[in-house]
Coordinates of C-alpha atoms in Angstrom, one line a residue:
Chain R
M1293 CA -38.4 -42.0 -9.7
I1294 CA -34.7 -41.8 -10.2
T1295 CA -35.0 -38.7 -12.3
S1296 CA -37.2 -36.9 -9.8
K1297 CA -34.6 -37.7 -7.0
R1298 CA -31.9 -36.4 -9.3
L1299 CA -33.8 -33.3 -10.0
R1300 CA -34.3 -32.7 -6.3
S1301 CA -30.6 -33.1 -5.7
I1302 CA -29.8 -30.6 -8.5
A1303 CA -32.3 -28.2 -7.1
I1304 CA -30.8 -28.4 -3.6
N1305 CA -27.3 -27.9 -4.9
L1306 CA -28.4 -24.9 -6.9
L1307 CA -30.0 -23.5 -3.8
Y1308 CA -26.7 -24.0 -2.0
A1309 CA -24.8 -22.3 -4.7
I1310 CA -27.1 -19.3 -4.7
V1311 CA -27.1 -18.9 -0.9
G1312 CA -23.3 -19.4 -0.8
A1313 CA -22.7 -16.8 -3.5
M1314 CA -24.9 -14.3 -1.7
M1315 CA -23.0 -14.7 1.5
L1316 CA -19.7 -14.3 -0.3
L1317 CA -20.7 -11.3 -2.4
P1318 CA -19.5 -8.6 0.2
I1319 CA -16.1 -10.3 0.5
Y1320 CA -15.8 -10.7 -3.3
Y1321 CA -16.6 -7.0 -3.7
L1322 CA -14.0 -6.1 -1.0
I1323 CA -11.3 -8.1 -2.8
V1324 CA -12.0 -7.0 -6.4
T1325 CA -12.2 -3.4 -5.4
T1326 CA -8.7 -3.5 -4.0
F1327 CA -7.3 -3.9 -7.5
K1328 CA -9.3 -1.1 -9.1
T1329 CA -9.0 2.6 -9.6
Q1330 CA -11.9 4.7 -8.2
T1331 CA -13.3 5.3 -11.7
E1332 CA -13.2 1.7 -12.5
A1333 CA -14.8 0.7 -9.2
T1334 CA -17.6 3.2 -9.7
I1335 CA -18.4 2.1 -13.3
S1336 CA -18.3 -1.6 -12.6
P1337 CA -18.3 -2.3 -8.9
L1338 CA -18.7 -6.1 -9.3
G1339 CA -16.7 -6.7 -12.5
L1340 CA -13.3 -8.3 -12.4
P1341 CA -10.4 -5.8 -12.3
K1342 CA -8.9 -4.9 -15.7
H1343 CA -5.3 -4.9 -14.4
L1344 CA -3.8 -6.8 -11.5
T1345 CA -1.9 -4.1 -9.7
F1346 CA -0.7 -4.2 -6.1
D1347 CA -0.1 -0.5 -5.8
N1348 CA -3.1 -0.1 -3.5
Y1349 CA -1.7 -2.9 -1.3
I1350 CA 1.8 -1.4 -1.1
N1351 CA 0.4 2.0 -0.1
A1352 CA -1.9 0.4 2.5
F1353 CA 1.0 -1.7 3.8
N1354 CA 3.1 1.4 4.4
A1355 CA 0.3 3.6 5.8
M1356 CA -0.6 1.0 8.3
N1357 CA 3.0 0.3 9.5
Y1358 CA 2.0 -3.2 8.8
P1359 CA 4.9 -5.2 10.2
R1360 CA 4.9 -3.4 13.5
A1361 CA 1.1 -3.5 14.0
L1362 CA 1.1 -7.2 13.1
L1363 CA 3.8 -7.9 15.6
N1364 CA 1.8 -6.1 18.3
N1365 CA -1.3 -8.2 17.5
V1366 CA 0.8 -11.4 17.6
L1367 CA 2.4 -10.4 20.9
I1368 CA -0.9 -9.5 22.5
T1369 CA -2.8 -12.5 21.2
G1370 CA 0.0 -15.0 21.8
S1371 CA 0.7 -13.9 25.4
A1372 CA -3.0 -13.6 26.3
V1373 CA -3.8 -17.1 25.0
I1374 CA -0.8 -18.7 26.8
V1375 CA -1.5 -17.0 30.1
L1376 CA -5.2 -17.9 29.8
I1377 CA -4.5 -21.6 29.2
L1378 CA -2.1 -21.8 32.1
I1379 CA -4.1 -20.0 34.8
S1380 CA -7.6 -21.2 33.8
S1381 CA -6.7 -24.9 33.5
M1382 CA -5.1 -24.8 37.0
A1383 CA -8.0 -22.9 38.5
A1384 CA -10.6 -25.2 36.8
Y1385 CA -8.7 -28.3 38.1
V1386 CA -8.9 -27.1 41.7
I1387 CA -12.6 -26.2 41.3
A1388 CA -13.3 -29.6 39.7
R1389 CA -11.3 -31.7 42.2
S1390 CA -11.5 -30.0 45.6
K1391 CA -14.6 -30.5 47.7
K1392 CA -14.0 -27.4 49.7
K1393 CA -16.8 -24.8 49.8
I1394 CA -14.5 -21.9 49.2
Y1395 CA -13.6 -23.1 45.7
K1396 CA -17.3 -23.6 44.7
W1397 CA -17.7 -20.0 45.9
M1398 CA -14.8 -18.8 43.9
F1399 CA -16.3 -20.6 40.9
S1400 CA -19.6 -18.7 41.2
I1401 CA -17.6 -15.4 41.4
F1402 CA -15.9 -16.3 38.2
M1403 CA -19.2 -17.2 36.5
V1404 CA -20.5 -13.6 37.1
G1405 CA -18.2 -12.7 34.3
L1406 CA -20.0 -15.0 31.9
I1407 CA -23.2 -12.9 32.0
I1408 CA -22.0 -9.5 33.1
P1409 CA -20.0 -7.7 30.4
F1410 CA -16.8 -6.1 31.6
Q1411 CA -17.8 -2.9 29.9
I1412 CA -19.7 -1.8 33.0
A1413 CA -16.4 -1.8 34.9
I1414 CA -14.5 0.1 32.2
I1415 CA -14.2 3.5 33.8
P1416 CA -12.8 2.3 37.1
L1417 CA -10.7 -0.2 35.2
Y1418 CA -9.1 2.8 33.4
K1419 CA -8.1 4.2 36.8
I1420 CA -6.7 0.9 38.0
I1421 CA -4.7 0.3 34.9
S1422 CA -3.3 3.8 35.1
S1423 CA -2.3 3.4 38.8
M1424 CA -0.6 0.1 37.9
H1425 CA 1.4 2.1 35.3
L1426 CA 0.2 -0.2 32.6
M1427 CA -1.5 2.5 30.5
N1428 CA -0.3 2.4 26.9
T1429 CA 1.5 -0.8 27.4
L1430 CA 1.0 -4.2 25.8
P1431 CA 0.8 -6.0 29.2
G1432 CA -2.1 -3.7 30.1
V1433 CA -4.1 -4.8 27.1
I1434 CA -3.1 -8.4 27.7
L1435 CA -4.2 -8.3 31.3
I1436 CA -7.6 -6.9 30.4
N1437 CA -8.1 -9.4 27.6
V1438 CA -7.2 -12.2 30.0
F1439 CA -9.0 -11.3 33.2
C1440 CA -11.9 -9.1 32.0
I1441 CA -12.9 -10.7 28.8
N1442 CA -11.9 -14.4 28.4
L1443 CA -11.1 -15.9 31.8
P1444 CA -14.7 -16.9 32.9
L1445 CA -15.5 -18.9 29.7
S1446 CA -12.0 -20.6 29.7
I1447 CA -12.4 -21.7 33.3
F1448 CA -16.0 -22.9 32.6
L1449 CA -14.8 -25.0 29.6
F1450 CA -11.8 -26.5 31.4
R1451 CA -13.9 -27.4 34.4
G1452 CA -16.6 -29.1 32.3
F1453 CA -13.8 -31.2 30.6
I1454 CA -11.9 -32.1 33.8
N1455 CA -15.1 -33.4 35.3
T1456 CA -15.0 -36.1 32.7
V1457 CA -11.4 -37.2 33.4
P1458 CA -11.4 -40.2 35.7
I1459 CA -10.0 -39.5 39.1
E1460 CA -8.3 -42.9 39.4
L1461 CA -5.4 -41.6 37.4
E1462 CA -4.6 -39.1 40.1
E1463 CA -5.0 -41.7 42.9
A1464 CA -2.5 -43.9 41.1
A1465 CA -0.1 -41.0 40.7
A1466 CA -0.4 -40.2 44.4
I1467 CA 0.6 -43.8 45.2
D1468 CA 3.7 -43.3 43.0
G1469 CA 4.6 -40.4 45.1
Y1470 CA 3.6 -37.6 42.7
G1471 CA 2.7 -34.2 44.3
T1472 CA -0.5 -32.4 43.4
F1473 CA 1.2 -29.9 41.2
R1474 CA 3.3 -32.5 39.3
T1475 CA 0.3 -34.7 38.9
F1476 CA -1.6 -31.9 37.2
W1477 CA 1.1 -30.9 34.8
S1478 CA 2.5 -34.4 33.9
I1479 CA -0.7 -36.5 34.0
I1480 CA -3.9 -34.4 33.8
F1481 CA -2.8 -31.5 31.5
P1482 CA -1.7 -33.8 28.6
L1483 CA -5.2 -35.3 28.7
L1484 CA -6.8 -31.9 28.3
K1485 CA -5.5 -31.5 24.7
P1486 CA -9.0 -31.2 23.0
I1487 CA -10.3 -28.6 25.4
V1488 CA -6.9 -26.7 25.3
S1489 CA -7.4 -26.4 21.5
T1490 CA -11.0 -25.2 21.9
V1491 CA -10.1 -22.6 24.5
A1492 CA -7.0 -21.5 22.5
I1493 CA -9.1 -21.0 19.4
L1494 CA -12.0 -19.2 21.0
D1495 CA -9.7 -16.9 23.0
A1496 CA -7.4 -16.2 20.1
L1497 CA -10.3 -15.1 17.9
A1498 CA -11.7 -12.9 20.7
V1499 CA -8.4 -11.3 21.6
W1500 CA -7.3 -10.7 18.0
N1501 CA -10.6 -9.0 17.1
D1502 CA -10.9 -7.0 20.2
F1503 CA -11.0 -3.3 19.3
L1504 CA -12.4 -1.5 22.4
T1505 CA -9.5 -2.4 24.7
P1506 CA -6.7 -1.1 22.5
L1507 CA -8.8 1.9 21.6
L1508 CA -9.0 3.0 25.2
F1509 CA -5.9 1.6 26.8
L1510 CA -3.3 1.7 24.0
Q1511 CA -3.1 5.3 22.7
D1512 CA 0.6 5.3 21.9
P1513 CA 0.7 5.2 18.0
N1514 CA 3.8 3.1 18.2
K1515 CA 2.0 0.3 20.0
A1516 CA -1.2 0.4 17.8
V1517 CA -2.7 -3.0 16.7
L1518 CA -4.0 -3.7 13.2
L1519 CA -7.5 -2.5 13.9
Q1520 CA -6.3 0.8 15.3
E1521 CA -4.3 1.3 12.1
V1522 CA -7.4 0.7 10.1
Y1523 CA -9.4 3.1 12.3
K1524 CA -6.7 5.7 12.1
N1525 CA -6.8 5.7 8.3
V1526 CA -10.5 5.6 7.7
G1527 CA -10.8 9.4 8.0
P1528 CA -7.9 10.4 5.7
F1529 CA -8.9 7.8 3.2
S1530 CA -12.7 8.3 3.5
T1531 CA -13.1 9.5 -0.1
N1532 CA -10.6 7.1 -1.5
W1533 CA -12.1 3.8 -0.8
T1534 CA -10.2 1.7 -3.3
A1535 CA -7.0 2.7 -1.4
F1536 CA -8.7 2.0 2.0
F1537 CA -10.1 -1.4 1.2
P1538 CA -6.6 -3.1 1.1
M1539 CA -6.2 -2.1 4.7
L1540 CA -9.4 -4.1 5.6
V1541 CA -7.9 -7.1 3.7
L1542 CA -4.5 -6.7 5.3
A1543 CA -6.0 -6.4 8.8
T1544 CA -8.1 -9.6 8.5
L1545 CA -5.7 -11.6 6.3
P1546 CA -3.9 -13.4 9.2
L1547 CA -7.1 -14.7 10.7
V1548 CA -8.6 -15.7 7.3
I1549 CA -5.4 -17.7 6.6
F1550 CA -5.7 -19.2 10.1
Y1551 CA -9.3 -20.1 9.3
L1552 CA -8.6 -21.6 5.9
I1553 CA -5.9 -23.9 7.5
M1554 CA -7.6 -24.7 10.7
Q1555 CA -11.3 -24.6 9.5
K1556 CA -12.3 -27.9 11.0
S1557 CA -10.7 -27.3 14.4
I1558 CA -12.2 -23.8 14.6
I1559 CA -15.7 -24.9 13.8
D1560 CA -15.3 -27.9 16.2
G1561 CA -14.0 -25.6 18.8
V1562 CA -17.0 -23.2 18.5
V1563 CA -19.3 -26.2 18.8
A1564 CA -17.5 -27.7 21.7
G1565 CA -17.6 -24.4 23.5
A1566 CA -21.4 -24.2 23.1
V1567 CA -22.2 -27.8 23.9
K1568 CA -20.2 -27.6 27.2
G1569 CA -22.1 -24.4 27.9
Chain I
M1386 CA -0.7 -34.2 56.6
N1387 CA -0.8 -35.0 52.9
A1388 CA -4.3 -33.5 52.5
K1389 CA -3.1 -30.3 54.1
K1390 CA -0.2 -30.1 51.6
R1391 CA -2.7 -30.7 48.8
D1392 CA -4.9 -27.9 50.0
R1393 CA -2.0 -25.5 50.0
V1394 CA -1.0 -26.5 46.4
F1395 CA -4.7 -26.1 45.4
L1396 CA -4.8 -22.6 46.8
F1397 CA -1.6 -21.7 45.0
M1398 CA -3.0 -23.0 41.7
I1399 CA -6.2 -21.1 41.8
L1400 CA -4.9 -17.8 43.2
P1401 CA -3.4 -16.3 40.0
A1402 CA -6.7 -16.5 38.2
F1403 CA -8.7 -15.4 41.3
I1404 CA -6.6 -12.5 42.3
G1405 CA -6.4 -11.1 38.8
F1406 CA -10.2 -11.5 38.3
V1407 CA -11.0 -9.8 41.6
L1408 CA -8.6 -7.0 40.9
L1409 CA -9.5 -6.3 37.3
F1410 CA -13.2 -7.4 37.1
I1411 CA -14.9 -7.5 40.5
L1412 CA -13.2 -4.5 42.1
P1413 CA -13.9 -2.1 39.1
T1414 CA -17.4 -3.4 38.9
I1415 CA -18.0 -2.5 42.6
M1416 CA -16.2 0.8 42.0
S1417 CA -18.6 1.6 39.2
F1418 CA -21.4 1.4 41.7
A1419 CA -19.5 3.6 44.2
Y1420 CA -18.6 6.3 41.6
S1421 CA -22.2 6.4 40.3
V1422 CA -23.3 8.3 43.5
T1423 CA -20.5 10.9 43.3
N1424 CA -19.9 14.0 41.2
W1425 CA -16.4 12.8 40.0
S1426 CA -15.4 14.0 36.6
V1427 CA -12.1 15.0 34.9
Y1428 CA -12.9 18.6 36.0
K1429 CA -13.7 17.6 39.6
P1430 CA -11.0 15.3 40.8
N1431 CA -12.0 16.0 44.4
Y1432 CA -15.4 14.4 44.2
K1433 CA -18.0 14.1 46.9
F1434 CA -21.2 12.0 47.5
I1435 CA -24.2 13.4 45.7
G1436 CA -26.7 10.6 46.1
L1437 CA -28.8 9.6 43.2
D1438 CA -28.4 12.9 41.2
N1439 CA -26.6 11.2 38.4
Y1440 CA -29.5 8.7 38.0
V1441 CA -32.1 11.4 38.1
Q1442 CA -30.2 13.4 35.4
L1443 CA -29.6 10.2 33.4
F1444 CA -33.3 9.4 33.2
T1445 CA -34.4 12.9 32.4
D1446 CA -32.2 13.0 29.3
T1447 CA -34.3 11.6 26.5
K1448 CA -31.2 10.7 24.5
N1449 CA -30.2 8.2 27.2
I1450 CA -33.6 6.6 27.2
A1451 CA -33.4 6.4 23.4
A1452 CA -30.0 4.8 23.7
I1453 CA -31.3 2.1 26.1
K1454 CA -34.2 1.5 23.9
H1455 CA -32.0 1.1 20.9
S1456 CA -29.7 -1.4 22.6
V1457 CA -32.7 -3.5 23.9
T1458 CA -34.5 -3.4 20.5
Y1459 CA -31.2 -4.3 18.8
A1460 CA -30.6 -7.2 21.1
L1461 CA -34.1 -8.6 20.8
V1462 CA -34.3 -8.3 17.0
I1463 CA -30.9 -9.7 16.3
T1464 CA -31.6 -12.6 18.6
L1465 CA -34.8 -13.4 16.9
V1466 CA -33.6 -12.9 13.3
Q1467 CA -30.2 -14.5 13.7
N1468 CA -31.5 -17.6 15.4
S1469 CA -34.4 -18.1 13.0
L1470 CA -32.1 -17.8 10.0
A1471 CA -29.4 -20.0 11.6
I1472 CA -32.0 -22.8 12.3
C1473 CA -33.3 -22.6 8.7
F1474 CA -29.8 -22.8 7.2
A1475 CA -28.8 -25.5 9.7
V1476 CA -31.7 -27.7 8.5
L1477 CA -30.8 -27.0 4.9
L1478 CA -27.1 -27.8 5.5
T1479 CA -27.2 -30.8 7.8
R1480 CA -27.2 -33.3 4.9
K1481 CA -23.9 -34.9 4.1
S1482 CA -22.5 -33.6 0.8
I1483 CA -19.4 -31.8 -0.4
M1484 CA -21.5 -28.8 -1.5
A1485 CA -23.2 -28.5 1.9
N1486 CA -19.8 -28.6 3.7
M1487 CA -18.5 -25.9 1.4
V1488 CA -21.5 -23.6 2.0
K1489 CA -21.1 -24.3 5.7
S1490 CA -17.5 -23.1 5.6
I1491 CA -18.5 -20.0 3.6
F1492 CA -21.2 -19.2 6.1
F1493 CA -18.8 -19.3 9.0
L1494 CA -16.1 -17.2 7.3
P1495 CA -17.5 -13.8 8.3
A1496 CA -17.3 -14.7 12.0
V1497 CA -13.5 -14.7 11.9
L1498 CA -13.4 -11.2 10.5
S1499 CA -13.3 -8.4 13.0
V1500 CA -16.6 -6.5 13.6
L1501 CA -14.9 -3.2 13.0
V1502 CA -13.7 -4.3 9.5
V1503 CA -17.1 -5.7 8.6
G1504 CA -18.6 -2.4 9.8
F1505 CA -16.3 -0.3 7.6
L1506 CA -16.8 -2.5 4.6
F1507 CA -20.6 -2.3 4.9
Q1508 CA -20.4 1.4 5.5
Y1509 CA -19.1 1.7 2.0
I1510 CA -21.5 -0.9 0.6
M1511 CA -24.5 0.9 2.1
T1512 CA -23.4 4.4 1.5
S1513 CA -25.8 6.7 -0.4
A1514 CA -22.9 8.0 -2.5
D1515 CA -22.8 7.1 -6.2
Y1516 CA -20.5 4.2 -5.7
G1517 CA -22.6 2.5 -3.0
L1518 CA -22.9 -1.2 -4.0
L1519 CA -26.2 -2.0 -2.4
N1520 CA -28.0 1.0 -4.0
S1521 CA -26.4 0.2 -7.4
I1522 CA -27.8 -3.3 -7.2
I1523 CA -31.2 -2.0 -6.2
R1524 CA -31.1 0.5 -9.1
F1525 CA -30.1 -2.3 -11.5
F1526 CA -33.3 -4.2 -10.6
G1527 CA -35.3 -1.0 -11.1
G1528 CA -35.8 0.0 -7.5
S1529 CA -35.2 3.4 -5.9
P1530 CA -32.1 3.9 -3.8
V1531 CA -32.4 3.8 0.0
N1532 CA -30.4 6.0 2.4
W1533 CA -29.4 3.0 4.6
L1534 CA -27.3 4.7 7.1
G1535 CA -28.5 8.3 6.8
N1536 CA -32.2 7.6 7.5
E1537 CA -32.8 7.7 11.2
K1538 CA -35.7 5.2 11.0
I1539 CA -33.6 2.5 9.5
A1540 CA -29.9 3.2 10.4
L1541 CA -29.9 0.9 13.5
Y1542 CA -31.4 -1.9 11.5
S1543 CA -28.9 -1.5 8.7
V1544 CA -26.1 -1.9 11.2
L1545 CA -28.0 -4.9 12.7
S1546 CA -28.3 -6.6 9.3
T1547 CA -24.5 -6.6 8.8
Q1548 CA -24.1 -8.3 12.1
V1549 CA -26.7 -10.9 11.1
W1550 CA -24.6 -11.5 8.0
Q1551 CA -21.5 -11.9 10.2
W1552 CA -22.8 -14.1 13.0
T1553 CA -25.5 -16.3 11.6
G1554 CA -22.8 -18.9 10.5
W1555 CA -21.5 -19.1 14.1
S1556 CA -24.9 -19.9 15.5
M1557 CA -25.6 -22.2 12.5
V1558 CA -22.7 -24.5 13.1
I1559 CA -23.9 -25.0 16.7
Y1560 CA -27.4 -25.8 15.5
I1561 CA -26.0 -28.2 12.9
A1562 CA -24.0 -30.1 15.6
N1563 CA -27.2 -30.3 17.7
L1564 CA -29.3 -31.5 14.8
K1565 CA -26.7 -34.2 14.0
S1566 CA -26.9 -35.5 17.5
I1567 CA -30.6 -36.2 17.3
D1568 CA -31.3 -39.9 17.0
S1569 CA -32.2 -40.6 13.4
S1570 CA -34.6 -43.5 14.5
L1571 CA -36.9 -40.8 15.8
Y1572 CA -37.4 -39.5 12.2
E1573 CA -37.7 -43.0 10.8
A1574 CA -40.4 -43.8 13.4
A1575 CA -42.2 -40.5 12.5
E1576 CA -42.0 -41.4 8.8
I1577 CA -43.6 -44.8 9.4
D1578 CA -46.4 -43.1 11.4
G1579 CA -47.0 -41.0 8.2
A1580 CA -45.6 -37.6 9.5
S1581 CA -44.6 -35.1 6.9
K1582 CA -41.2 -33.5 6.8
S1583 CA -42.5 -30.2 8.3
Q1584 CA -44.3 -32.1 11.0
S1585 CA -41.3 -34.0 12.0
F1586 CA -39.3 -30.8 12.1
R1587 CA -41.9 -29.1 14.3
H1588 CA -42.3 -32.0 16.7
I1589 CA -38.9 -33.7 16.8
S1590 CA -36.1 -31.3 15.7
L1591 CA -37.4 -28.0 17.2
P1592 CA -37.9 -29.2 20.7
L1593 CA -34.6 -31.2 20.7
L1594 CA -32.7 -28.1 19.6
Y1595 CA -33.1 -26.8 23.1
P1596 CA -29.4 -27.1 24.1
A1597 CA -28.1 -25.2 21.1
A1598 CA -31.0 -22.7 21.2
S1599 CA -30.5 -21.8 24.9
F1600 CA -26.8 -21.2 24.3
N1601 CA -27.2 -19.2 21.1
I1602 CA -30.1 -17.1 22.4
L1603 CA -28.3 -16.1 25.5
M1604 CA -25.1 -15.3 23.6
S1605 CA -26.8 -13.2 20.9
L1606 CA -28.8 -11.4 23.5
I1607 CA -25.9 -10.4 25.7
G1608 CA -23.8 -9.7 22.6
G1609 CA -26.6 -7.5 21.2
L1610 CA -26.9 -5.5 24.4
K1611 CA -23.3 -4.5 24.4
V1612 CA -23.1 -3.7 20.7
F1613 CA -20.4 -1.1 20.2
D1614 CA -17.9 -1.8 17.4
A1615 CA -20.4 -2.1 14.6
V1616 CA -22.2 1.1 15.4
F1617 CA -18.9 2.9 16.0
A1618 CA -17.7 1.9 12.6
M1619 CA -20.8 2.5 10.6
T1620 CA -22.8 5.4 12.0
K1621 CA -21.0 6.7 15.1
G1622 CA -24.5 6.7 16.7
G1623 CA -26.0 8.9 14.0
P1624 CA -27.7 10.3 12.1
G1625 CA -28.2 12.6 15.1
Y1626 CA -28.7 10.1 17.9
A1627 CA -30.7 7.6 16.0
S1628 CA -28.4 4.6 16.4
E1629 CA -26.8 5.6 19.7
T1630 CA -26.6 2.6 22.0
I1631 CA -25.8 2.0 25.7
M1632 CA -22.1 1.3 25.0
T1633 CA -21.6 4.2 22.6
T1634 CA -23.2 6.6 25.1
L1635 CA -21.1 5.2 28.0
I1636 CA -17.9 5.6 26.1
R1637 CA -18.8 9.1 24.9
E1638 CA -19.7 10.3 28.3
G1639 CA -17.0 8.5 30.2
F1640 CA -14.0 9.0 27.9
N1641 CA -14.8 11.8 25.4
S1642 CA -16.7 14.1 27.7
G1643 CA -14.9 13.1 30.9
R1644 CA -18.1 12.8 32.9
T1645 CA -16.8 9.7 34.7
A1646 CA -19.3 9.5 37.6
Y1647 CA -22.2 10.1 35.3
A1648 CA -21.0 7.4 32.9
S1649 CA -20.6 5.1 35.9
A1650 CA -24.3 5.6 36.7
F1651 CA -25.0 4.6 33.1
A1652 CA -22.8 1.5 33.6
V1653 CA -24.9 0.5 36.7
V1654 CA -28.1 0.9 34.7
F1655 CA -26.5 -1.3 32.0
F1656 CA -25.7 -3.9 34.7
V1657 CA -29.3 -3.9 35.8
I1658 CA -30.6 -4.3 32.3
V1659 CA -28.3 -7.2 31.4
F1660 CA -29.1 -8.8 34.7
V1661 CA -32.8 -8.5 34.4
I1662 CA -33.0 -9.5 30.7
S1663 CA -30.8 -12.6 31.2
K1664 CA -32.8 -13.6 34.2
I1665 CA -36.0 -13.4 32.2
I1666 CA -34.6 -15.3 29.4
T1667 CA -33.1 -18.1 31.6
F1668 CA -36.5 -18.3 33.3
L1669 CA -38.3 -18.7 29.9
L1670 CA -35.6 -21.2 28.7
N1671 CA -36.1 -23.3 31.9
K1672 CA -39.8 -23.3 31.3
W1673 CA -39.2 -24.6 27.8
E1674 CA -36.8 -27.3 29.1
E1675 CA -39.5 -28.4 31.6
K1676 CA -42.0 -28.6 28.8
I1677 CA -40.0 -30.9 26.6
S1678 CA -38.7 -33.2 29.3

C-alpha cells in the first residue's frame, strides 16, 4: 500500500517535471542561443554553449540604445501607474459611497471600456492627440495607457474593494471634523493597500508590454521604448538571429526580474483581479 | 450644508478620471462612427458625407471578410483551447507540493513577457529555414518538416499556439484559486457515496468553476478578437492575407494606406462584432449560472 502510494507520487512528480520542462524549452532555447555563434546554433540548437561570451549582449545593448530605451519604459510605466492609482481610487470611492444617480451613470460609462477595446477609437484618437500637441511625446503615450487601456479595470477593482470597507470609519472621521477629501486620503486610502498592489501590478504589466501605442504615437527614435528598439532591429538582424536574440532577452529582463522577486504578489494580484471581476 | 460640501468634493474627486475618459475614449469612439460615413482620407482632408459607401465597399472586399473570419475563429479557438488546457493543468497542480508550486511559477512566467517578444522568438523557432528549432525536433523524431508560418492553411493556428503557450498559465492560476476555494467536504461526501475521481470532477469541480471560467472565457475571447501584436511579429498577416485579422487590417488601412474613414468603418464593424459576441457569451454564461444555482 505504502509503495503504491509512493509510486504514484513519483509518477506525478515526473509528470510535473516533463510538463515544466516543455514549457521552459522555448525560454531555454532563447537563452542558450544568445551565447552561440550562428554555426554553433545551427549544429546544436539545444546544446549548452561552448564558450560563455557576452559579445552578443554588448552589441545588442548598443544597437538598442539600451539605457535610454529602458529609461523611457520606466518613465512611461511609472507615471501611468501612479496616475492610475490616484485618479481611479478617488473615482471609485465616489462611485462606492455616493448615492447620487449621476455617479452610477458615470460608472456605467466607465464600464463600457471593460468590454469595448479602445482600438476601435484609434484613428480619431490619433487626431485628438495630435491636436493636443502630444504626438511623439511620453505624456501622450502615458495618457492613452491611463485613460484608454487601464482606467476601467482599475476603477472596477477599487470600487469592489471599497464596498467591503466599513462606512463607520468615515462617520467617525466626520465627527472628528475631517473633510471628505482628507478622510479619503488619511483614513480610507491606507486601508486599500492590497488592492493598490493588485492594480499597480496589473497596470504595470499592461503598460510595460504595450506595443501598439508607442508604435503609433511615439515615432521619434529618441523616445523609443524597449519593444520599439527590438522591432527596429528585427529587419537588419533577420539573418543573424544569434545577435538578435539578446535583444529579446534584454527587452524582457526587467519584467522577468520583477516577476522572480514579486512572484507571489503578481500571481495573487492576477487572481484578485479575476475574483473581483 | 455639510452634504452640499461633500457633493462638491465628490465631483472634484471623480472628474479627473471622467473628463480624461470621455475625452480620450468616449469621444474618439463616437468620432469613429461619424467618420465612417465620410470620405475622409489623408488625400482628402476636406471630407464630406457619403452615407454607407465605406460599409458597402468594406463588405465587397473578400480580404476584409476573411480578416473578420480569422479574428473570430482565432478568438473562439483560443478561448476553447486555452481554457480546457488551463483547467486540466489547474487540476493537476492544485495539490500542495513544492514541485507543483514550482511548475505553477514556470507556467505563469511567459505571461510577463511581451507578446511581441514571444512572437519574434517563435518566428525563429517555427521558421522553415535550416535552423528552425521546431522542425529540427520533428526531424529528430523522424517526422517531415512543416512550413508552420508559410503555409496559409496553418499560419494563423501557428500564431495561436504561441499565444496558448503564453497565456495558459495566466488562466490557470485563476482556475487554481477557484479550485482551492471549493469546500473539501464536498469531495469527502462524494467519496463516501462511492463517486470516482472523474465523477467528482465532473459533478463538483466543473460546475463550481463557474466564477473563474466566466472571467477567463470573456477575457480570452475579447483578447482574441483584438489580436494584433502576435500576428504583427510572426506573419505580418501573411502568407498573402492568410493570417490577416481585424486589427492588422484596421492599422494597415488607417495608418499605412491613410484611408482613415474606411478604417473607421472597419472599426465600427469591429465594435459591433465585439458587442454581439460578448452579449452572446454573457447570455450563455448566465444560463450556466442559473443551471448550477
